[in-house]
Coordinates of C-alpha atoms in Angstrom, one line a residue:
Chain A
X6 CA 48.7 69.5 45.2
X7 CA 47.8 69.0 42.0
X8 CA 47.4 71.3 39.4
X9 CA 46.8 72.8 35.7
X10 CA 47.9 75.5 34.0
X11 CA 46.7 76.0 30.2
X12 CA 48.1 78.5 27.8
X13 CA 46.4 82.4 27.9
X14 CA 44.4 83.7 25.8
X15 CA 42.1 84.7 23.9
X16 CA 43.4 82.9 21.4
X17 CA 42.2 84.6 17.4
X18 CA 41.8 82.4 14.2
X19 CA 41.3 82.5 11.0
X20 CA 38.7 79.8 9.9
X21 CA 40.4 76.0 8.5
X22 CA 43.7 77.6 10.9
X23 CA 45.0 74.9 13.0
X24 CA 44.8 74.6 16.9
X25 CA 46.7 74.2 19.0
X26 CA 45.5 75.3 23.2
X27 CA 48.4 73.9 25.3
X28 CA 47.6 72.2 28.8
X29 CA 50.3 71.3 31.9
X30 CA 49.5 69.5 35.0
X31 CA 51.4 68.5 38.2
X32 CA 49.7 65.2 40.1
X33 CA 50.5 62.7 42.1
X34 CA 49.8 59.1 40.7
X35 CA 48.4 58.9 37.3
X36 CA 44.6 61.2 37.2
X37 CA 42.7 61.0 34.3
X38 CA 42.6 64.7 31.6
X39 CA 39.8 65.8 30.4
X40 CA 39.1 68.6 27.7
X41 CA 35.7 70.8 28.0
X42 CA 34.2 73.5 26.3
X43 CA 31.6 75.9 26.9
X44 CA 29.9 77.7 24.5
X45 CA 28.2 81.0 24.7
X46 CA 25.6 81.5 28.0
X47 CA 26.0 77.6 27.9
X48 CA 27.4 74.5 30.9
X49 CA 30.1 72.6 30.0
X50 CA 30.4 69.9 27.5
X51 CA 32.7 66.8 27.7
X52 CA 35.3 66.9 24.6
X53 CA 37.2 64.2 25.1
X54 CA 39.4 61.8 27.3
X55 CA 42.6 60.5 28.6
X56 CA 42.9 57.8 30.8
X57 CA 45.7 56.6 31.2
X58 CA 49.5 57.4 29.5
X59 CA 49.8 58.0 25.8
X60 CA 46.1 57.2 25.5
X61 CA 44.3 59.5 22.6
X62 CA 41.0 61.5 23.4
X63 CA 39.2 62.8 20.0
X64 CA 35.9 63.9 19.2
X65 CA 34.7 66.3 16.8
X66 CA 38.0 66.9 15.1
X67 CA 39.3 68.0 17.8
X68 CA 42.4 65.2 19.5
X69 CA 44.5 65.3 22.8
X70 CA 47.4 62.6 23.8
X71 CA 48.5 61.8 27.3
X72 CA 51.5 62.7 27.2
X73 CA 53.5 61.3 31.5
X74 CA 56.9 62.2 30.2
X75 CA 55.6 66.0 29.2
X76 CA 52.8 66.0 31.1
X77 CA 50.9 67.9 29.0
X78 CA 47.4 67.6 26.9
X79 CA 47.2 69.8 24.3
X80 CA 44.2 70.4 23.0
X81 CA 44.5 70.2 18.4
X82 CA 42.4 70.6 15.8
X83 CA 43.9 70.5 12.4
X84 CA 41.2 73.4 10.4
X85 CA 38.7 75.3 12.3
X86 CA 35.0 75.4 11.8
X87 CA 33.7 79.7 13.5
X88 CA 31.7 77.2 15.3
X89 CA 34.4 76.0 17.1
X90 CA 34.2 79.6 19.3
X91 CA 33.7 78.7 22.6
X92 CA 36.1 78.6 26.3
X93 CA 37.9 75.3 26.2
X94 CA 38.3 74.2 29.7
X95 CA 41.7 71.2 30.6
X96 CA 41.3 69.0 33.9
X97 CA 42.3 66.4 35.9
X98 CA 41.0 63.6 38.1
X99 CA 42.3 63.2 41.0
X100 CA 41.1 59.2 40.8
X101 CA 40.6 59.7 44.9
X102 CA 36.9 59.0 46.3
X103 CA 35.3 62.2 45.3
X104 CA 35.3 62.2 42.1
X105 CA 37.2 66.1 42.1
X106 CA 37.7 67.2 39.2
X107 CA 40.8 69.7 38.9
X108 CA 39.9 72.4 35.9
X109 CA 42.7 74.7 34.0
X110 CA 41.9 79.1 33.8
X111 CA 40.0 78.0 30.6
X112 CA 41.1 78.8 26.8
X113 CA 38.9 80.9 25.3
X114 CA 39.2 80.5 21.3
X115 CA 37.7 82.5 18.4
X116 CA 36.7 81.8 14.8
X117 CA 36.6 84.1 12.1
X118 CA 35.3 84.2 9.0
Chain B
X9 CA 23.3 63.6 26.6
X10 CA 22.8 63.8 30.3
X11 CA 20.3 65.0 31.8
X12 CA 20.7 67.5 34.7
X13 CA 19.1 70.8 35.3
X14 CA 19.3 74.5 36.8
X15 CA 16.6 77.1 37.4
X16 CA 16.3 79.9 36.9
X17 CA 18.4 80.2 34.0
X18 CA 18.9 83.8 35.2
X19 CA 17.7 85.8 38.5
X20 CA 18.3 89.2 39.5
X21 CA 17.6 90.4 42.9
X22 CA 17.9 92.7 45.7
X23 CA 20.0 92.6 48.6
X24 CA 19.2 91.1 51.5
X25 CA 16.8 88.3 49.7
X26 CA 17.1 84.5 50.3
X27 CA 17.4 82.3 47.3
X28 CA 17.8 79.1 45.7
X29 CA 19.3 77.7 43.5
X30 CA 17.8 74.2 42.1
X31 CA 19.4 71.4 40.3
X32 CA 18.3 68.6 39.8
X33 CA 19.4 65.2 37.1
X34 CA 17.8 62.6 36.3
X35 CA 20.6 60.0 35.5
X36 CA 20.7 58.6 39.4
X37 CA 24.1 60.3 39.6
X38 CA 25.8 59.9 43.5
X39 CA 28.5 62.9 43.4
X40 CA 27.1 66.2 42.6
X41 CA 28.8 69.8 42.2
X42 CA 28.8 73.3 42.6
X43 CA 30.8 75.8 41.1
X44 CA 31.0 79.4 40.5
X45 CA 32.4 80.4 38.0
X46 CA 34.1 84.4 38.1
X47 CA 33.7 86.9 35.2
X48 CA 37.6 84.9 33.7
X49 CA 35.6 81.8 33.6
X50 CA 37.6 80.1 35.9
X51 CA 35.2 77.5 37.9
X52 CA 36.3 76.6 41.3
X53 CA 34.3 74.3 43.1
X54 CA 32.6 75.4 46.5
X55 CA 30.5 72.4 47.4
X56 CA 30.0 68.8 46.8
X57 CA 28.2 65.4 48.3
X58 CA 28.5 61.8 47.5
X59 CA 24.7 61.4 48.1
X60 CA 21.4 61.7 49.9
X61 CA 23.2 63.2 53.2
X62 CA 26.1 63.5 51.7
X63 CA 27.6 67.5 52.3
X64 CA 31.3 69.1 52.2
X65 CA 32.5 72.4 51.1
X66 CA 34.2 72.7 48.3
X67 CA 38.1 73.9 47.9
X68 CA 36.7 77.6 47.7
X69 CA 35.3 79.2 50.9
X70 CA 30.7 79.9 50.3
X71 CA 28.7 81.0 52.6
X72 CA 25.8 79.9 50.3
X73 CA 24.5 76.7 51.9
X74 CA 23.6 72.3 49.9
X75 CA 20.9 69.7 51.4
X76 CA 20.7 66.6 49.4
X77 CA 17.9 65.0 51.2
X78 CA 17.4 63.2 47.0
X79 CA 19.6 61.8 45.3
X80 CA 18.2 63.3 42.5
X81 CA 18.0 67.0 44.1
X82 CA 21.2 69.2 45.4
X83 CA 19.5 72.9 45.5
X84 CA 21.8 75.7 46.9
X85 CA 20.9 78.1 48.8
X86 CA 21.4 81.9 50.2
X87 CA 19.9 82.9 53.1
X88 CA 21.5 86.9 52.5
X89 CA 22.6 87.5 48.8
X90 CA 24.6 90.5 48.4
X91 CA 26.9 92.1 44.9
X92 CA 29.8 89.9 45.9
X93 CA 27.0 86.8 45.3
X94 CA 27.3 87.6 41.5
X95 CA 27.8 84.9 38.9
X96 CA 27.6 82.6 37.3
X97 CA 26.9 79.6 38.9
X98 CA 27.2 76.2 38.3
X99 CA 25.9 71.5 38.8
X100 CA 27.4 69.1 37.8
X101 CA 27.2 65.3 38.0
X102 CA 29.0 62.5 38.2
X103 CA 29.2 58.6 38.7
X104 CA 30.2 56.5 42.0
X105 CA 33.5 55.4 40.1
X106 CA 36.5 57.8 40.9
X107 CA 37.8 58.6 36.9
X108 CA 33.6 59.5 35.6
X109 CA 32.7 62.8 33.8
X110 CA 30.9 65.3 35.6
X111 CA 28.7 66.3 33.5
X112 CA 27.5 69.8 33.8
X113 CA 23.8 72.4 34.2
X114 CA 23.4 74.8 31.6
X115 CA 24.2 77.3 34.7
X116 CA 22.1 79.6 36.5
X117 CA 23.7 83.7 36.0
X118 CA 22.6 85.4 39.5
X119 CA 22.8 89.4 39.8
X120 CA 22.4 90.9 43.2
X121 CA 22.4 94.3 42.9

């Protein structure tokens, strides 16, 4: 079945460092891909999405490109801030009528001043 | 901004009690979901609904039950709470089209003593 694999956390970075969180997927067909962020004590918020190959999603300085050839959707940010500390989830939508999302296991990011 | 609400935000309850976790959304979304989030942050889909009078079991077996009598309301009930039910419960909703993002509520953190 469809699945999403994220890099293991926690990831600890200093402020202004470059961030990459790897995400790869297995799916039949052409799923839509998402990155969600969860701040402490809150629900998930959509960070960015891409619906077809070579699409680049971007928001708040974060970017991810839908790479069909490598089945990847890696999250990047050029300069992280302490306020980016959160748990990041990669997810895919199977495009069926259920609208179900399949989530990766989440990657905790801690940014130190 | 997403308008999806969960109450209570925190609940501590004794074993054997019946509890209902409330979830409401004001976006008119047909699809609604319940996730259980374990301490390792991984998300597991336990119930979903396509619309009024529709309920389906998710990927993770759960002793909870759900109902969908109104579009905006998707409560989750545990008839007899046990310590193994201690977890974070997240509700989400999405529009009817297959690729729509899911909007999440803030979650209910349940502790069963």
